[in-house]
Amino acid sequence: MEVVTRREEVRARVAAARRAGQRVGFVPTMGAFHEGHLELMRRARQECGFVVVSLFVNPTQFSPGEDLARYPHDFAGDCAAAAGVGVDLLFAPAAEEVYPPDFQTYVEVEGLSRGLCSDRRPGHFRGVATVVAKLLNLVQPDRAYFGEKDFQQLRVVQQLVRDLDMPVEIVPLPTVREPDGLAMSSRNRYLSPAERRAATALYRGLLAARARRAQGARDPAELAQAVLAALASEPLVRPDYVEVRDAATLAPVEWIEKPVVVAVAAYVGQARLIDNIVLE
Ligand code: PAF
């Protein structure tokens, strides 16, 4: 695996791969790899001749007071892990490489960026859409891989590439979970052992909502209540939101007639964790 830090190096390596007739797969990340990231890379490896991973903790998607400065990082471990799953090129730019001093263009996906995580993280999806647009333009992959754990992000990115006619296929992959159900996240590293145990309440709540739906419930409030009850059983968990939204549009629903996503965000100690489940 080659590690590069400059945009022109990425362009040159991708151009060479294209000349060799290879399909280009891309996994954008902020590092601190876990099995969720590695699954995205493995899928890219299976489907593409040349696999590019970016590792960049994007400052524009953090709100003031968030964990930008202490976001977990383990560059040597990440390099070893990416090489281990067969990544060809790791792009790890400095902030000035991505945002030079005269940078002034931002991308905003309007409707999908509202509500859910953006209420607590104003500007977050503008930062995500901007950096993803830049990275997709730079790498120009055939396929780019995103996890369903960040469901609103996935929808924002799908809308972005549709609206801006970007010639890339967005490939979503299911959330990877720990054996006890906790969704894998770089932020799980912030949890103490007691918080780590309590954090399973998010997925327990989502399973309880799924069970209610399987029993015939169609009132979103009933599903949300099931999640909240599970969160309330853990004193270390402070709910941020529980919402039931249309799985395609993320619009609020009053009565369940189409697939919905049940999305939850909660604080556990220092960490703000999110999870979701799609109910067909
Ligand atoms: O999901 C992430 O890690 C980030 O939001 C992404 C897509 C790499 C953009 O910075």
PDB file of N, CA and C in Angstrom, residues 35-105:
ATOM      1  N   GLU A  35     -13.977  -2.466  12.474  1.00  0.00           N
ATOM      2  CA  GLU A  35     -14.456  -3.453  11.495  1.00  0.00           C
ATOM      3  C   GLU A  35     -15.419  -2.845  10.467  1.00  0.00           C
ATOM      4  N   GLY A  36     -16.167  -1.807  10.883  1.00  0.00           N
ATOM      5  CA  GLY A  36     -17.086  -1.168   9.941  1.00  0.00           C
ATOM      6  C   GLY A  36     -16.322  -0.587   8.759  1.00  0.00           C
ATOM      7  N   HIS A  37     -15.242   0.143   9.062  1.00  0.00           N
ATOM      8  CA  HIS A  37     -14.410   0.686   7.981  1.00  0.00           C
ATOM      9  C   HIS A  37     -13.824  -0.450   7.139  1.00  0.00           C
ATOM     10  N   LEU A  38     -13.323  -1.480   7.840  1.00  0.00           N
ATOM     11  CA  LEU A  38     -12.617  -2.541   7.114  1.00  0.00           C
ATOM     12  C   LEU A  38     -13.574  -3.302   6.194  1.00  0.00           C
ATOM     13  N   GLU A  39     -14.836  -3.418   6.607  1.00  0.00           N
ATOM     14  CA  GLU A  39     -15.823  -4.061   5.735  1.00  0.00           C
ATOM     15  C   GLU A  39     -16.018  -3.253   4.446  1.00  0.00           C
ATOM     16  N   LEU A  40     -16.051  -1.925   4.579  1.00  0.00           N
ATOM     17  CA  LEU A  40     -16.183  -1.074   3.383  1.00  0.00           C
ATOM     18  C   LEU A  40     -14.981  -1.297   2.462  1.00  0.00           C
ATOM     19  N   MET A  41     -13.807  -1.374   3.062  1.00  0.00           N
ATOM     20  CA  MET A  41     -12.584  -1.555   2.251  1.00  0.00           C
ATOM     21  C   MET A  41     -12.564  -2.946   1.608  1.00  0.00           C
ATOM     22  N   ARG A  42     -12.984  -3.962   2.378  1.00  0.00           N
ATOM     23  CA  ARG A  42     -13.001  -5.325   1.809  1.00  0.00           C
ATOM     24  C   ARG A  42     -13.960  -5.389   0.622  1.00  0.00           C
ATOM     25  N   ARG A  43     -15.123  -4.755   0.758  1.00  0.00           N
ATOM     26  CA  ARG A  43     -16.076  -4.788  -0.352  1.00  0.00           C
ATOM     27  C   ARG A  43     -15.495  -4.077  -1.565  1.00  0.00           C
ATOM     28  N   ALA A  44     -14.846  -2.922  -1.321  1.00  0.00           N
ATOM     29  CA  ALA A  44     -14.212  -2.200  -2.426  1.00  0.00           C
ATOM     30  C   ALA A  44     -13.154  -3.096  -3.081  1.00  0.00           C
ATOM     31  N   ARG A  45     -12.406  -3.813  -2.243  1.00  0.00           N
ATOM     32  CA  ARG A  45     -11.347  -4.703  -2.761  1.00  0.00           C
ATOM     33  C   ARG A  45     -11.932  -5.797  -3.662  1.00  0.00           C
ATOM     34  N   GLN A  46     -13.093  -6.347  -3.208  1.00  0.00           N
ATOM     35  CA  GLN A  46     -13.737  -7.414  -4.007  1.00  0.00           C
ATOM     36  C   GLN A  46     -14.209  -6.893  -5.357  1.00  0.00           C
ATOM     37  N   GLU A  47     -14.671  -5.641  -5.366  1.00  0.00           N
ATOM     38  CA  GLU A  47     -15.379  -5.154  -6.553  1.00  0.00           C
ATOM     39  C   GLU A  47     -14.522  -4.313  -7.494  1.00  0.00           C
ATOM     40  N   CYS A  48     -13.354  -3.874  -7.027  1.00  0.00           N
ATOM     41  CA  CYS A  48     -12.597  -2.893  -7.813  1.00  0.00           C
ATOM     42  C   CYS A  48     -11.130  -3.307  -7.939  1.00  0.00           C
ATOM     43  N   GLY A  49     -10.531  -2.917  -9.046  1.00  0.00           N
ATOM     44  CA  GLY A  49      -9.128  -3.251  -9.282  1.00  0.00           C
ATOM     45  C   GLY A  49      -8.182  -2.360  -8.502  1.00  0.00           C
ATOM     46  N   PHE A  50      -8.623  -1.126  -8.213  1.00  0.00           N
ATOM     47  CA  PHE A  50      -7.756  -0.170  -7.515  1.00  0.00           C
ATOM     48  C   PHE A  50      -8.569   0.470  -6.384  1.00  0.00           C
ATOM     49  N   VAL A  51      -8.071   0.335  -5.157  1.00  0.00           N
ATOM     50  CA  VAL A  51      -8.841   0.794  -3.993  1.00  0.00           C
ATOM     51  C   VAL A  51      -8.119   1.960  -3.306  1.00  0.00           C
ATOM     52  N   VAL A  52      -8.839   3.063  -3.218  1.00  0.00           N
ATOM     53  CA  VAL A  52      -8.309   4.269  -2.572  1.00  0.00           C
ATOM     54  C   VAL A  52      -9.085   4.504  -1.280  1.00  0.00           C
ATOM     55  N   VAL A  53      -8.361   4.804  -0.207  1.00  0.00           N
ATOM     56  CA  VAL A  53      -8.980   5.192   1.068  1.00  0.00           C
ATOM     57  C   VAL A  53      -8.450   6.577   1.423  1.00  0.00           C
ATOM     58  N   SER A  54      -9.346   7.476   1.826  1.00  0.00           N
ATOM     59  CA  SER A  54      -8.858   8.751   2.357  1.00  0.00           C
ATOM     60  C   SER A  54      -8.983   8.734   3.871  1.00  0.00           C
ATOM     61  N   LEU A  55      -8.007   9.329   4.520  1.00  0.00           N
ATOM     62  CA  LEU A  55      -8.004   9.439   5.980  1.00  0.00           C
ATOM     63  C   LEU A  55      -7.815  10.922   6.293  1.00  0.00           C
ATOM     64  N   PHE A  56      -8.912  11.559   6.651  1.00  0.00           N
ATOM     65  CA  PHE A  56      -8.856  13.006   6.873  1.00  0.00           C
ATOM     66  C   PHE A  56      -9.928  13.379   7.898  1.00  0.00           C
ATOM     67  N   VAL A  57      -9.493  13.902   9.033  1.00  0.00           N
ATOM     68  CA  VAL A  57     -10.450  14.354  10.052  1.00  0.00           C
ATOM     69  C   VAL A  57     -10.874  15.755   9.633  1.00  0.00           C
ATOM     70  N   ASN A  58     -12.052  15.807   9.041  1.00  0.00           N
ATOM     71  CA  ASN A  58     -12.495  17.009   8.321  1.00  0.00           C
ATOM     72  C   ASN A  58     -12.991  18.095   9.273  1.00  0.00           C
ATOM     73  N   PRO A  59     -12.235  19.183   9.436  1.00  0.00           N
ATOM     74  CA  PRO A  59     -12.632  20.176  10.445  1.00  0.00           C
ATOM     75  C   PRO A  59     -13.979  20.827  10.175  1.00  0.00           C
ATOM     76  N   THR A  60     -14.384  20.935   8.893  1.00  0.00           N
ATOM     77  CA  THR A  60     -15.613  21.690   8.612  1.00  0.00           C
ATOM     78  C   THR A  60     -16.886  20.944   9.031  1.00  0.00           C
ATOM     79  N   GLN A  61     -16.767  19.671   9.400  1.00  0.00           N
ATOM     80  CA  GLN A  61     -17.980  18.968   9.818  1.00  0.00           C
ATOM     81  C   GLN A  61     -18.116  18.871  11.337  1.00  0.00           C
ATOM     82  N   PHE A  62     -17.176  19.530  12.052  1.00  0.00           N
ATOM     83  CA  PHE A  62     -17.266  19.572  13.514  1.00  0.00           C
ATOM     84  C   PHE A  62     -17.806  20.938  13.923  1.00  0.00           C
ATOM     85  N   SER A  63     -18.729  20.939  14.882  1.00  0.00           N
ATOM     86  CA  SER A  63     -19.226  22.204  15.417  1.00  0.00           C
ATOM     87  C   SER A  63     -18.271  22.665  16.512  1.00  0.00           C
ATOM     88  N   PRO A  64     -18.301  23.984  16.814  1.00  0.00           N
ATOM     89  CA  PRO A  64     -17.472  24.458  17.920  1.00  0.00           C
ATOM     90  C   PRO A  64     -17.817  23.671  19.194  1.00  0.00           C
ATOM     91  N   GLY A  65     -16.797  23.295  19.943  1.00  0.00           N
ATOM     92  CA  GLY A  65     -17.058  22.563  21.191  1.00  0.00           C
ATOM     93  C   GLY A  65     -17.166  21.061  20.990  1.00  0.00           C
ATOM     94  N   GLU A  66     -17.146  20.601  19.740  1.00  0.00           N
ATOM     95  CA  GLU A  66     -17.173  19.152  19.522  1.00  0.00           C
ATOM     96  C   GLU A  66     -15.766  18.566  19.667  1.00  0.00           C
ATOM     97  N   ASP A  67     -15.639  17.279  19.301  1.00  0.00           N
ATOM     98  CA  ASP A  67     -14.423  16.541  19.647  1.00  0.00           C
ATOM     99  C   ASP A  67     -13.342  16.572  18.561  1.00  0.00           C
ATOM    100  N   LEU A  68     -13.303  17.646  17.730  1.00  0.00           N
ATOM    101  CA  LEU A  68     -12.294  17.708  16.658  1.00  0.00           C
ATOM    102  C   LEU A  68     -10.878  17.495  17.202  1.00  0.00           C
ATOM    103  N   ALA A  69     -10.523  18.259  18.265  1.00  0.00           N
ATOM    104  CA  ALA A  69      -9.137  18.230  18.755  1.00  0.00           C
ATOM    105  C   ALA A  69      -8.784  16.873  19.355  1.00  0.00           C
ATOM    106  N   ARG A  70      -9.774  16.172  19.893  1.00  0.00           N
ATOM    107  CA  ARG A  70      -9.432  14.893  20.546  1.00  0.00           C
ATOM    108  C   ARG A  70     -10.005  13.710  19.782  1.00  0.00           C
ATOM    109  N   TYR A  71     -10.383  13.928  18.507  1.00  0.00           N
ATOM    110  CA  TYR A  71     -10.921  12.811  17.723  1.00  0.00           C
ATOM    111  C   TYR A  71      -9.870  11.699  17.690  1.00  0.00           C
ATOM    112  N   PRO A  72     -10.280  10.438  17.948  1.00  0.00           N
ATOM    113  CA  PRO A  72      -9.275   9.374  18.063  1.00  0.00           C
ATOM    114  C   PRO A  72      -8.436   9.214  16.808  1.00  0.00           C
ATOM    115  N   HIS A  73      -7.134   9.013  16.974  1.00  0.00           N
ATOM    116  CA  HIS A  73      -6.315   8.731  15.796  1.00  0.00           C
ATOM    117  C   HIS A  73      -5.233   7.723  16.125  1.00  0.00           C
ATOM    118  N   ASP A  74      -4.892   6.926  15.130  1.00  0.00           N
ATOM    119  CA  ASP A  74      -3.915   5.852  15.282  1.00  0.00           C
ATOM    120  C   ASP A  74      -3.376   5.590  13.878  1.00  0.00           C
ATOM    121  N   PHE A  75      -2.536   6.512  13.409  1.00  0.00           N
ATOM    122  CA  PHE A  75      -2.127   6.469  12.002  1.00  0.00           C
ATOM    123  C   PHE A  75      -1.405   5.166  11.661  1.00  0.00           C
ATOM    124  N   ALA A  76      -0.472   4.755  12.549  1.00  0.00           N
ATOM    125  CA  ALA A  76       0.289   3.526  12.244  1.00  0.00           C
ATOM    126  C   ALA A  76      -0.655   2.328  12.216  1.00  0.00           C
ATOM    127  N   GLY A  77      -1.551   2.261  13.200  1.00  0.00           N
ATOM    128  CA  GLY A  77      -2.503   1.141  13.243  1.00  0.00           C
ATOM    129  C   GLY A  77      -3.416   1.149  12.032  1.00  0.00           C
ATOM    130  N   ASP A  78      -3.857   2.355  11.630  1.00  0.00           N
ATOM    131  CA  ASP A  78      -4.746   2.460  10.464  1.00  0.00           C
ATOM    132  C   ASP A  78      -4.036   2.014   9.188  1.00  0.00           C
ATOM    133  N   CYS A  79      -2.767   2.421   9.047  1.00  0.00           N
ATOM    134  CA  CYS A  79      -2.010   2.021   7.848  1.00  0.00           C
ATOM    135  C   CYS A  79      -1.894   0.502   7.785  1.00  0.00           C
ATOM    136  N   ALA A  80      -1.565  -0.108   8.934  1.00  0.00           N
ATOM    137  CA  ALA A  80      -1.413  -1.566   8.959  1.00  0.00           C
ATOM    138  C   ALA A  80      -2.746  -2.235   8.623  1.00  0.00           C
ATOM    139  N   ALA A  81      -3.840  -1.712   9.185  1.00  0.00           N
ATOM    140  CA  ALA A  81      -5.152  -2.339   8.961  1.00  0.00           C
ATOM    141  C   ALA A  81      -5.570  -2.210   7.495  1.00  0.00           C
ATOM    142  N   ALA A  82      -5.357  -1.024   6.922  1.00  0.00           N
ATOM    143  CA  ALA A  82      -5.755  -0.816   5.515  1.00  0.00           C
ATOM    144  C   ALA A  82      -4.910  -1.696   4.598  1.00  0.00           C
ATOM    145  N   ALA A  83      -3.610  -1.756   4.875  1.00  0.00           N
ATOM    146  CA  ALA A  83      -2.738  -2.616   4.060  1.00  0.00           C
ATOM    147  C   ALA A  83      -3.185  -4.064   4.186  1.00  0.00           C
ATOM    148  N   GLY A  84      -3.605  -4.438   5.393  1.00  0.00           N
ATOM    149  CA  GLY A  84      -4.010  -5.819   5.651  1.00  0.00           C
ATOM    150  C   GLY A  84      -5.230  -6.262   4.857  1.00  0.00           C
ATOM    151  N   VAL A  85      -6.099  -5.325   4.513  1.00  0.00           N
ATOM    152  CA  VAL A  85      -7.272  -5.708   3.714  1.00  0.00           C
ATOM    153  C   VAL A  85      -7.056  -5.391   2.231  1.00  0.00           C
ATOM    154  N   GLY A  86      -5.823  -5.009   1.862  1.00  0.00           N
ATOM    155  CA  GLY A  86      -5.493  -4.913   0.443  1.00  0.00           C
ATOM    156  C   GLY A  86      -5.763  -3.569  -0.206  1.00  0.00           C
ATOM    157  N   VAL A  87      -5.823  -2.504   0.607  1.00  0.00           N
ATOM    158  CA  VAL A  87      -5.985  -1.161   0.027  1.00  0.00           C
ATOM    159  C   VAL A  87      -4.733  -0.817  -0.787  1.00  0.00           C
ATOM    160  N   ASP A  88      -4.928  -0.173  -1.936  1.00  0.00           N
ATOM    161  CA  ASP A  88      -3.785   0.180  -2.784  1.00  0.00           C
ATOM    162  C   ASP A  88      -3.189   1.525  -2.409  1.00  0.00           C
ATOM    163  N   LEU A  89      -4.063   2.511  -2.131  1.00  0.00           N
ATOM    164  CA  LEU A  89      -3.580   3.880  -1.933  1.00  0.00           C
ATOM    165  C   LEU A  89      -4.296   4.508  -0.748  1.00  0.00           C
ATOM    166  N   LEU A  90      -3.526   5.029   0.202  1.00  0.00           N
ATOM    167  CA  LEU A  90      -4.107   5.751   1.341  1.00  0.00           C
ATOM    168  C   LEU A  90      -3.749   7.221   1.175  1.00  0.00           C
ATOM    169  N   PHE A  91      -4.763   8.058   1.106  1.00  0.00           N
ATOM    170  CA  PHE A  91      -4.566   9.495   0.952  1.00  0.00           C
ATOM    171  C   PHE A  91      -4.799  10.139   2.317  1.00  0.00           C
ATOM    172  N   ALA A  92      -3.740  10.684   2.914  1.00  0.00           N
ATOM    173  CA  ALA A  92      -3.833  11.255   4.259  1.00  0.00           C
ATOM    174  C   ALA A  92      -3.336  12.696   4.206  1.00  0.00           C
ATOM    175  N   PRO A  93      -4.164  13.614   3.733  1.00  0.00           N
ATOM    176  CA  PRO A  93      -3.707  14.991   3.536  1.00  0.00           C
ATOM    177  C   PRO A  93      -3.696  15.797   4.834  1.00  0.00           C
ATOM    178  N   ALA A  94      -2.905  16.853   4.864  1.00  0.00           N
ATOM    179  CA  ALA A  94      -2.992  17.848   5.938  1.00  0.00           C
ATOM    180  C   ALA A  94      -4.202  18.737   5.649  1.00  0.00           C
ATOM    181  N   ALA A  95      -4.647  19.456   6.677  1.00  0.00           N
ATOM    182  CA  ALA A  95      -5.845  20.287   6.523  1.00  0.00           C
ATOM    183  C   ALA A  95      -5.653  21.328   5.418  1.00  0.00           C
ATOM    184  N   GLU A  96      -4.429  21.920   5.294  1.00  0.00           N
ATOM    185  CA  GLU A  96      -4.206  22.972   4.279  1.00  0.00           C
ATOM    186  C   GLU A  96      -4.233  22.419   2.862  1.00  0.00           C
ATOM    187  N   GLU A  97      -3.981  21.106   2.741  1.00  0.00           N
ATOM    188  CA  GLU A  97      -4.031  20.499   1.418  1.00  0.00           C
ATOM    189  C   GLU A  97      -5.486  20.443   0.923  1.00  0.00           C
ATOM    190  N   VAL A  98      -6.397  20.207   1.854  1.00  0.00           N
ATOM    191  CA  VAL A  98      -7.820  20.106   1.499  1.00  0.00           C
ATOM    192  C   VAL A  98      -8.464  21.497   1.494  1.00  0.00           C
ATOM    193  N   TYR A  99      -8.094  22.312   2.474  1.00  0.00           N
ATOM    194  CA  TYR A  99      -8.661  23.655   2.583  1.00  0.00           C
ATOM    195  C   TYR A  99      -7.536  24.691   2.545  1.00  0.00           C
ATOM    196  N   PRO A 100      -7.051  25.039   1.343  1.00  0.00           N
ATOM    197  CA  PRO A 100      -6.019  26.083   1.276  1.00  0.00           C
ATOM    198  C   PRO A 100      -6.571  27.410   1.801  1.00  0.00           C
ATOM    199  N   PRO A 101      -5.703  28.361   2.103  1.00  0.00           N
ATOM    200  CA  PRO A 101      -6.163  29.591   2.769  1.00  0.00           C
ATOM    201  C   PRO A 101      -7.252  30.337   1.999  1.00  0.00           C
ATOM    202  N   ASP A 102      -7.262  30.241   0.660  1.00  0.00           N
ATOM    203  CA  ASP A 102      -8.284  30.993  -0.095  1.00  0.00           C
ATOM    204  C   ASP A 102      -9.542  30.164  -0.370  1.00  0.00           C
ATOM    205  N   PHE A 103      -9.721  29.062   0.337  1.00  0.00           N
ATOM    206  CA  PHE A 103     -10.874  28.193   0.092  1.00  0.00           C
ATOM    207  C   PHE A 103     -12.174  28.933   0.428  1.00  0.00           C
ATOM    208  N   GLN A 104     -13.179  28.843  -0.459  1.00  0.00           N
ATOM    209  CA  GLN A 104     -14.423  29.587  -0.183  1.00  0.00           C
ATOM    210  C   GLN A 104     -15.672  28.970  -0.790  1.00  0.00           C
ATOM    211  N   THR A 105     -15.626  27.707  -1.170  1.00  0.00           N
ATOM    212  CA  THR A 105     -16.797  27.089  -1.794  1.00  0.00           C
ATOM    213  C   THR A 105     -17.329  25.955  -0.920  1.00  0.00           C
TER     214      THR A 105
END
